[in-house]
CSV table of N, CA, C and O in Angstrom, one decimal:
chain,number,residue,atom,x,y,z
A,22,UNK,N,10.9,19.3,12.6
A,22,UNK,CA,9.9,19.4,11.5
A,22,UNK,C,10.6,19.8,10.2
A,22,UNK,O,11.8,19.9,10.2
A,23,UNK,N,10.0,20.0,9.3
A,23,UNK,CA,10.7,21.2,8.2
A,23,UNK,C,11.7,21.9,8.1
A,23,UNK,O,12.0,22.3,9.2
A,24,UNK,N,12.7,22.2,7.2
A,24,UNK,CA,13.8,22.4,7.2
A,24,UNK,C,13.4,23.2,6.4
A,24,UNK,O,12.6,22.9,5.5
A,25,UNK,N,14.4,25.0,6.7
A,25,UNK,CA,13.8,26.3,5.4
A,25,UNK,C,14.9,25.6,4.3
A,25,UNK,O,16.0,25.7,4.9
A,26,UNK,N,14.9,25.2,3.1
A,26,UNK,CA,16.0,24.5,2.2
A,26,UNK,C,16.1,26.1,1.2
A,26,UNK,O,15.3,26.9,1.0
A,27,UNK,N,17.9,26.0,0.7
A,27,UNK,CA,17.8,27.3,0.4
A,27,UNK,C,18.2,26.9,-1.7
A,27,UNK,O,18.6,27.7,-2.5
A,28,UNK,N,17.8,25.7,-1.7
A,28,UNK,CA,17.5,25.3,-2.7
A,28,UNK,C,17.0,24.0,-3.6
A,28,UNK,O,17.7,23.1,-3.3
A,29,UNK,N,16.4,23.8,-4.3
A,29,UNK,CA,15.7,22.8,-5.2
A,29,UNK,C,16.5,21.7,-4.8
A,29,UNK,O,15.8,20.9,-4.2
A,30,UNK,N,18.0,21.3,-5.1
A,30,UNK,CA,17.8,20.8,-4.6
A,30,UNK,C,18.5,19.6,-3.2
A,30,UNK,O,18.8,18.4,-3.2
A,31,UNK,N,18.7,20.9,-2.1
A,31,UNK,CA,18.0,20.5,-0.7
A,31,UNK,C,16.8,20.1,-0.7
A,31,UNK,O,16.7,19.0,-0.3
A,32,UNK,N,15.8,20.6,-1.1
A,32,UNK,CA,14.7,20.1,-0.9
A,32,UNK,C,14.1,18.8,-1.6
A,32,UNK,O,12.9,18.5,-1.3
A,33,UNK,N,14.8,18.3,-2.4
A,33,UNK,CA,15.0,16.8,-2.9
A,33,UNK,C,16.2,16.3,-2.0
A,33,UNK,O,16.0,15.0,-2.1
A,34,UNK,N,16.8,16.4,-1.5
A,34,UNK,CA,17.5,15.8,-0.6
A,34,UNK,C,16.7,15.4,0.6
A,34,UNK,O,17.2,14.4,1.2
A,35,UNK,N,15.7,15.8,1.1
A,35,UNK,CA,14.8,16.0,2.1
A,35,UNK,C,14.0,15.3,2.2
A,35,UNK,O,13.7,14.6,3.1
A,36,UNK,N,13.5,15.3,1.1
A,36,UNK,CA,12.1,14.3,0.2
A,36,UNK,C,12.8,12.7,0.3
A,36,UNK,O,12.3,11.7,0.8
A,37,UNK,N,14.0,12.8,-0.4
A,37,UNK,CA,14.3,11.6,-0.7
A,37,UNK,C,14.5,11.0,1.0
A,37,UNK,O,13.9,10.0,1.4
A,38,UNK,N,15.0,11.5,1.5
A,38,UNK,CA,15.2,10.9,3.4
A,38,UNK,C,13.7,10.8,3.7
A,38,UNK,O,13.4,9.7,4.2
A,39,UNK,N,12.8,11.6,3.5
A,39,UNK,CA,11.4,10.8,4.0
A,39,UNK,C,11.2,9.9,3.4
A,39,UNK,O,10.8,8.9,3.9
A,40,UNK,N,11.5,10.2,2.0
A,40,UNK,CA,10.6,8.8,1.1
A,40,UNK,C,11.3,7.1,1.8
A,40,UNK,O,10.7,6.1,1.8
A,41,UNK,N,12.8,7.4,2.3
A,41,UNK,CA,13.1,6.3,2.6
A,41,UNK,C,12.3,5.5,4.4
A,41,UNK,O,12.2,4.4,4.9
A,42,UNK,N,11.9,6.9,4.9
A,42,UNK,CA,11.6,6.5,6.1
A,42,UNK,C,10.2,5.8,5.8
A,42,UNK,O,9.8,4.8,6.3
A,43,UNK,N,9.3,6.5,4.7
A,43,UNK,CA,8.0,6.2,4.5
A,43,UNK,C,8.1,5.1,3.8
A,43,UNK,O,7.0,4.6,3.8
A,44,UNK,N,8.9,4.6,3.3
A,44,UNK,CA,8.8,3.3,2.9
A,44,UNK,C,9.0,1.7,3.8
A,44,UNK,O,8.6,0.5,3.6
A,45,UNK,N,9.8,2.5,5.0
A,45,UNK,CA,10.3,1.9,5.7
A,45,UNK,C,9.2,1.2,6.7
A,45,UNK,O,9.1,0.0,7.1
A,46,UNK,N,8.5,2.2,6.8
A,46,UNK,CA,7.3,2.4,7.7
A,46,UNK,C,5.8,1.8,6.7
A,46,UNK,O,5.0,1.2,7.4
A,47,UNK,N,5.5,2.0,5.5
A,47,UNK,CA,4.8,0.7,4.6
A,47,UNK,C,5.7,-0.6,4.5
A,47,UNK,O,5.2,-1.6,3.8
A,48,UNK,N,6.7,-0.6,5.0
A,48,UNK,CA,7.2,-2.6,5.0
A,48,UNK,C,6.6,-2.9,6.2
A,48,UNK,O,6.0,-4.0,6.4
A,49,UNK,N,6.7,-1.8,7.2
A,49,UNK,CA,6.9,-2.7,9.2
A,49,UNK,C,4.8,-2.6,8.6
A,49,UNK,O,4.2,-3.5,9.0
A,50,UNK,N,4.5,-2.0,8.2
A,50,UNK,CA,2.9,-1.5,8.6
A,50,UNK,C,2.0,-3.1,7.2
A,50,UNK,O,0.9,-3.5,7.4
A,51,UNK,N,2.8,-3.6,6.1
A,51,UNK,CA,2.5,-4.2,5.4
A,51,UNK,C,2.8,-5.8,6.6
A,51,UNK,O,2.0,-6.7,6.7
A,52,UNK,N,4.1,-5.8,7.3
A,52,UNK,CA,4.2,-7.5,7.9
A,52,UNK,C,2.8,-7.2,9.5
A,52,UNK,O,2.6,-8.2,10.2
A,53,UNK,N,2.4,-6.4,9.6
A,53,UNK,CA,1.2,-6.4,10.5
A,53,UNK,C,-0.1,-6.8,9.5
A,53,UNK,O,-0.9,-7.6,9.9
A,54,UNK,N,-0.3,-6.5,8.2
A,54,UNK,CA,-1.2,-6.9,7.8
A,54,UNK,C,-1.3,-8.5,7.5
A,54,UNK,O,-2.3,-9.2,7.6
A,55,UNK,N,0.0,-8.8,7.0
A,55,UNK,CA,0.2,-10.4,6.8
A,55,UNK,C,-0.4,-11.4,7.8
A,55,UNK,O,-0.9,-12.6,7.8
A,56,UNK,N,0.1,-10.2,8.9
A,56,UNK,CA,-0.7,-11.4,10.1
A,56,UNK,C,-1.5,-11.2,10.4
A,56,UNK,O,-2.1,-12.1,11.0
A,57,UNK,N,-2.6,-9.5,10.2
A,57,UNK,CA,-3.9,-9.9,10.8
A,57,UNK,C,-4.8,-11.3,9.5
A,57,UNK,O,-5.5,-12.2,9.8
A,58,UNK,N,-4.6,-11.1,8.7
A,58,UNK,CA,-4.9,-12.0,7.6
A,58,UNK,C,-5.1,-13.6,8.2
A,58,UNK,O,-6.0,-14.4,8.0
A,59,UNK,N,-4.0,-13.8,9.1
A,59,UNK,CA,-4.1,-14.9,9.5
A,59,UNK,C,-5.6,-14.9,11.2
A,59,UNK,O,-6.2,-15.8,11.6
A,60,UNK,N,-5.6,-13.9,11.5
A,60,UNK,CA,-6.6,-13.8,12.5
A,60,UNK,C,-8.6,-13.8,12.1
A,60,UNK,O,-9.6,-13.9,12.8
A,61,UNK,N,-8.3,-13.6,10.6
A,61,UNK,CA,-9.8,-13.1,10.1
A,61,UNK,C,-9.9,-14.7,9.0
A,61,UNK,O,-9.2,-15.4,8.2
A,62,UNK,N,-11.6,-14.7,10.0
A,62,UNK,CA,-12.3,-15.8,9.3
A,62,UNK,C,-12.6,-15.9,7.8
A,62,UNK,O,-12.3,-16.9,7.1
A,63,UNK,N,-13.2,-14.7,7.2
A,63,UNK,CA,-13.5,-14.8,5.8
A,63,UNK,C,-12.8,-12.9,5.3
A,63,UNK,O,-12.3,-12.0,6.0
A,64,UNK,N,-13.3,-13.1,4.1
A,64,UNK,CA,-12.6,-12.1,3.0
A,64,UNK,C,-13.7,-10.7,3.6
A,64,UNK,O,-13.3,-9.6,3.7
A,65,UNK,N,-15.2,-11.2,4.0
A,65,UNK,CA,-15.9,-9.7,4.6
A,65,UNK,C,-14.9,-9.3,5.7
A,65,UNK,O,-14.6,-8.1,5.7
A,66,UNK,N,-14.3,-10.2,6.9
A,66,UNK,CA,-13.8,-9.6,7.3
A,66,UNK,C,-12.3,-8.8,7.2
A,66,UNK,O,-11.8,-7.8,7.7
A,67,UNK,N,-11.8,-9.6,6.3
A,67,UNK,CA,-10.4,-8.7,5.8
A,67,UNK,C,-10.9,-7.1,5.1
A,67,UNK,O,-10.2,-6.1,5.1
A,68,UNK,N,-12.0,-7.2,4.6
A,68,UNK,CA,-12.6,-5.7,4.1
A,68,UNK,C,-13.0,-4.8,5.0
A,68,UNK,O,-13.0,-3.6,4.7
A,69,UNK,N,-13.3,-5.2,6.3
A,69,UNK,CA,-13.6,-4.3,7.0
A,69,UNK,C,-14.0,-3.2,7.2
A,69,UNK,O,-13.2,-2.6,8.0
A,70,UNK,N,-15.2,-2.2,6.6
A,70,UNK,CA,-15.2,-1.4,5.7
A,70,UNK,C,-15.6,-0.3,7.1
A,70,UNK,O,-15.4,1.0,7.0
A,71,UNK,N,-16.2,-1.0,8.4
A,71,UNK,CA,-15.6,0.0,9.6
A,71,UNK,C,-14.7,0.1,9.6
A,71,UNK,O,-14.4,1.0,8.8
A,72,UNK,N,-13.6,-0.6,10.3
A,72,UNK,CA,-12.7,0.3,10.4
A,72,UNK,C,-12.0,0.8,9.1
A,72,UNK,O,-10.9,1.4,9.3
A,73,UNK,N,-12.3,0.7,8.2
A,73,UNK,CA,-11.2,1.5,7.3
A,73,UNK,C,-11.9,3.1,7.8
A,73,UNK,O,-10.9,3.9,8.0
A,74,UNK,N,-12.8,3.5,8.0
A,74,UNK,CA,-13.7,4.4,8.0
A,74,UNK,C,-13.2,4.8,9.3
A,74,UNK,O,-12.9,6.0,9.4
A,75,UNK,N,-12.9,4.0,10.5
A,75,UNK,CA,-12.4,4.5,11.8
A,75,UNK,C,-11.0,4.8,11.5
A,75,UNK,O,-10.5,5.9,11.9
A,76,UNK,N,-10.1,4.0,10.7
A,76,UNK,CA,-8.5,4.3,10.9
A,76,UNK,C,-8.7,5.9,9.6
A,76,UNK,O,-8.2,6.9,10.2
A,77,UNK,N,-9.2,6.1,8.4
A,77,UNK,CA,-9.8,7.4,8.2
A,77,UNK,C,-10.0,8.6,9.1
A,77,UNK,O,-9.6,9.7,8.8
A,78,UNK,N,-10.7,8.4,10.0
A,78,UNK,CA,-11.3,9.8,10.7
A,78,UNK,C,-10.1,9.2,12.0
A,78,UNK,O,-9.8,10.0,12.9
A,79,UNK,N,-9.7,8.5,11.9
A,79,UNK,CA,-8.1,8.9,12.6
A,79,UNK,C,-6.7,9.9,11.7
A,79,UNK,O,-6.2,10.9,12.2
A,80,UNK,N,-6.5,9.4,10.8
A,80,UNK,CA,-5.8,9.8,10.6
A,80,UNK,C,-6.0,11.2,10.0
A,80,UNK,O,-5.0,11.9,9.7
A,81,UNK,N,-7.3,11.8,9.9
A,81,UNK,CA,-7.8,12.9,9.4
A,81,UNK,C,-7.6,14.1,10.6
A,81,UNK,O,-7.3,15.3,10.5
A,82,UNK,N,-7.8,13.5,11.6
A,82,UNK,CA,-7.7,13.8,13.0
A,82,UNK,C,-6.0,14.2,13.4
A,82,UNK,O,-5.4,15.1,13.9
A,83,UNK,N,-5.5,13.1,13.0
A,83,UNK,CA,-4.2,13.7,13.3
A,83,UNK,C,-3.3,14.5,12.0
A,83,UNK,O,-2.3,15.1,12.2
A,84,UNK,N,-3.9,14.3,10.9
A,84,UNK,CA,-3.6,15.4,9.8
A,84,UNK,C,-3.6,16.7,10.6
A,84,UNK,O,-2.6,17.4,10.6
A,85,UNK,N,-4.6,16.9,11.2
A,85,UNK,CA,-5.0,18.5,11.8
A,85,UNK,C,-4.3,18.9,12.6
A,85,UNK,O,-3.7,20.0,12.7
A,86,UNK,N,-4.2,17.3,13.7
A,86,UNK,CA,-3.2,17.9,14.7
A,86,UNK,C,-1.5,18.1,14.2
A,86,UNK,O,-0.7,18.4,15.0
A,87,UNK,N,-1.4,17.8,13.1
A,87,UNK,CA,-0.2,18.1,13.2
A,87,UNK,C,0.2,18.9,12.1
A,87,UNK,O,1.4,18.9,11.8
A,88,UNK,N,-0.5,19.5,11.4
A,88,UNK,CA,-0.5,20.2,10.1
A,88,UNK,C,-0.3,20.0,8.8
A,88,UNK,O,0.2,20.7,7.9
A,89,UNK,N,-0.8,18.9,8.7
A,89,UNK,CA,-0.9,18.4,7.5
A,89,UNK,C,-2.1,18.8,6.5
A,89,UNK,O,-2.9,19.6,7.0
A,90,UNK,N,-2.3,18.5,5.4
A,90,UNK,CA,-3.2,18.3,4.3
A,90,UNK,C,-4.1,17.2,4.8
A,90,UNK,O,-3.8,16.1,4.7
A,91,UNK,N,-5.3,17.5,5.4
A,91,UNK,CA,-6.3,16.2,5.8
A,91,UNK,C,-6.6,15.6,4.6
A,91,UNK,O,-6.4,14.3,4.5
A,92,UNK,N,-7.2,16.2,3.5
A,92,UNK,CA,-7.7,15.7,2.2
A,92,UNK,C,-6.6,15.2,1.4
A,92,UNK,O,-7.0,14.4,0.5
A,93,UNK,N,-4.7,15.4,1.5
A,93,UNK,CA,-4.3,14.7,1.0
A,93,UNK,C,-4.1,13.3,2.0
A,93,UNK,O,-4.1,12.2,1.5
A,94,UNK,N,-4.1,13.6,2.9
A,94,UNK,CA,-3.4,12.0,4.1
A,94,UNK,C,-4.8,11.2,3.9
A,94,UNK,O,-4.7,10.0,3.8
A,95,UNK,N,-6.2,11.6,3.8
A,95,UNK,CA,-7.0,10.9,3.2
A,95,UNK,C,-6.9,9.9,2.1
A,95,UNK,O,-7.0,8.7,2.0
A,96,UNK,N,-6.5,10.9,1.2
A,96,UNK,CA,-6.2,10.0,-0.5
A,96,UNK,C,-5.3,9.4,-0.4
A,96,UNK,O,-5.2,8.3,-0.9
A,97,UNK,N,-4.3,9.9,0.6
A,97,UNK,CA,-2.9,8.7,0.3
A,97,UNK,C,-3.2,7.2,1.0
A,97,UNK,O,-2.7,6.2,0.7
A,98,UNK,N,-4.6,7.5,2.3
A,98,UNK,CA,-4.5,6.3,3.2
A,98,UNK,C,-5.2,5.6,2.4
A,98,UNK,O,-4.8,4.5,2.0
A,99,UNK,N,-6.5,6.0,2.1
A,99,UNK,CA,-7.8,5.2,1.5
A,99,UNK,C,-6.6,4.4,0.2
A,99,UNK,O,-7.0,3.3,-0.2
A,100,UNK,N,-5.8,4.6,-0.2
A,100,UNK,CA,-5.0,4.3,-1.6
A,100,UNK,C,-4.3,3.3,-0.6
A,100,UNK,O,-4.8,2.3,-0.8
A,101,UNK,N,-3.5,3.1,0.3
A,101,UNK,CA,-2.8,2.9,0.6
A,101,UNK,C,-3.6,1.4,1.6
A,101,UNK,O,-3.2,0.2,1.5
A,102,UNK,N,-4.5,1.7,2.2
A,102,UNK,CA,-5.7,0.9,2.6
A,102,UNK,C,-6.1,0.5,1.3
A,102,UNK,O,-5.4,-0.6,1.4
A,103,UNK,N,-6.6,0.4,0.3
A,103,UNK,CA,-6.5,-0.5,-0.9
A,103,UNK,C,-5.8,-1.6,-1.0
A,103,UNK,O,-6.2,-2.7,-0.7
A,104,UNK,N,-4.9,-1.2,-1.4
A,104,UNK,CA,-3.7,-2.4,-1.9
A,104,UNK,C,-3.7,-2.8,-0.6
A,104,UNK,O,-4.5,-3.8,-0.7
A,105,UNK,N,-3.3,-2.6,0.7
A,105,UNK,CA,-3.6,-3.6,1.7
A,105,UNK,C,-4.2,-4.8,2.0
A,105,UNK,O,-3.8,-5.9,2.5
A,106,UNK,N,-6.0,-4.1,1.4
A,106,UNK,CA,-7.0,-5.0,1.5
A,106,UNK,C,-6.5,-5.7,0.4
A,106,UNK,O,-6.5,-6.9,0.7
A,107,UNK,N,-6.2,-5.5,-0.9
A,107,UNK,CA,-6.0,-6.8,-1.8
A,107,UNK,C,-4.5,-7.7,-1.3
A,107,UNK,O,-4.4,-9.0,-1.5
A,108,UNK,N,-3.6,-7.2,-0.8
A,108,UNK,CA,-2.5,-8.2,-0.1
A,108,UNK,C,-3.4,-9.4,0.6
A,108,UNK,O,-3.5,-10.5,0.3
A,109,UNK,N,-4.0,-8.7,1.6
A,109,UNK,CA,-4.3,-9.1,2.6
A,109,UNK,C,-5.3,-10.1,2.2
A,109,UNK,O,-5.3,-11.2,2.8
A,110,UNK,N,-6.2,-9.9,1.0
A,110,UNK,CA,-7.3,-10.7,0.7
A,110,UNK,C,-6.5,-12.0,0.0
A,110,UNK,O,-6.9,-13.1,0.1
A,111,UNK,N,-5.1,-11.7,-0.7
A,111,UNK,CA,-4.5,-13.0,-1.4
A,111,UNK,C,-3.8,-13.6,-0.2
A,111,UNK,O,-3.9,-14.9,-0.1
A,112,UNK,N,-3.1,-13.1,0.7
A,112,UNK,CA,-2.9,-14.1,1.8
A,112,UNK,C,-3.5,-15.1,3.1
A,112,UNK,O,-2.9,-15.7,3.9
A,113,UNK,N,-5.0,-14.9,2.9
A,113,UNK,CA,-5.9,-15.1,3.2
A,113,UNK,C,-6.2,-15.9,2.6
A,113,UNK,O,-6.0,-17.0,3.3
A,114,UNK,N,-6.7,-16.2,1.0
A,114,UNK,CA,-6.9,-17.0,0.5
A,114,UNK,C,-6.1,-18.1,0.5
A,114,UNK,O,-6.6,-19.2,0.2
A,115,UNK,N,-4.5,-17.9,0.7
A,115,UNK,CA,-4.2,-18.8,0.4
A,115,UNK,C,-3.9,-19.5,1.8
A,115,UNK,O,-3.4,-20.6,1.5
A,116,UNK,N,-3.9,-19.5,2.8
A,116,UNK,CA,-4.0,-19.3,4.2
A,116,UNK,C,-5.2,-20.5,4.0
A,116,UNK,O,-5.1,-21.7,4.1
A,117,UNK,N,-6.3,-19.8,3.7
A,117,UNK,CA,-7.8,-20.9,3.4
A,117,UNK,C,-7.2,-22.5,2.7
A,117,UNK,O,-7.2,-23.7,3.0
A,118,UNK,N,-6.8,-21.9,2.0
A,118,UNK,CA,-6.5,-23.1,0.9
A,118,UNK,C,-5.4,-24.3,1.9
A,118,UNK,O,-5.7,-25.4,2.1
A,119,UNK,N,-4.4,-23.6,2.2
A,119,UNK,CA,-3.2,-24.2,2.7
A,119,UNK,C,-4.2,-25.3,4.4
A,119,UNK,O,-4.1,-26.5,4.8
A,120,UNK,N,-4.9,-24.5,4.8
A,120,UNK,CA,-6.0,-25.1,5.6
A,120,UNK,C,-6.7,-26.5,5.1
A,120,UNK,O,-6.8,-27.6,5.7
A,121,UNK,N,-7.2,-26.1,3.7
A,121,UNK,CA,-7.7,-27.1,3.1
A,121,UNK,C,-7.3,-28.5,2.8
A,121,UNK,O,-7.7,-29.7,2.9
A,122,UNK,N,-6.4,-27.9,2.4
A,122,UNK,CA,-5.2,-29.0,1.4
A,122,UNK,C,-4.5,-29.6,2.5
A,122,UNK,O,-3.7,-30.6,2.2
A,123,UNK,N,-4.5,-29.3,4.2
A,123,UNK,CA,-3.7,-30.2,4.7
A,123,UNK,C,-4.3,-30.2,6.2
A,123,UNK,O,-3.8,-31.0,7.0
């Protein structure tokens, strides 16, 4: 977990090694969305406004269990669940289209 840093900046040293893993883990978690895109019939269902609401009270759930900030891992997901749904809605469309056109 946590590391006691015994200064400013170690603890940018620290940050920066998550930020690389968390990015790492929004590329692997963005090529899963590419392809549910290709599983959903229309744009209501790329919105899915259940589950955004189930993967929510998931992750809020495991905020707790593991000591996090519930109300920030909320804002970061619901934000993060955003831009998704608009990826997801332009590869979709064009998914539709590429359907169309051939």
């Amino acid at each position: 977990m946590a590391v006691n840093c015994t200064s400013l900046e170690q603890v940018r040293e620290h940050i920066d090694g998550l930020d690389r893993k968390i990015v790492s883990l929004i590329a692997e978690r963005g090529a899963y969305v590419s392809q549910a895109a290709g599983f959903k019939k229309d744009s209501e269902a790329v919105k899915a406004p259940q589950r955004v609401e189930q993967v929510i009270a998931k992750v809020r759930s495991l905020a707790q269990e593991l000591g996090a900030n519930a109300g920030v891992t909320e804002s970061v997901y619901r934000a993060m669940i955003a831009a998704f749904i608009q990826q997801e809605l332009a590869e979709h469309s064009a998914l539709q289209a590429a359907d169309q056109a051939g």
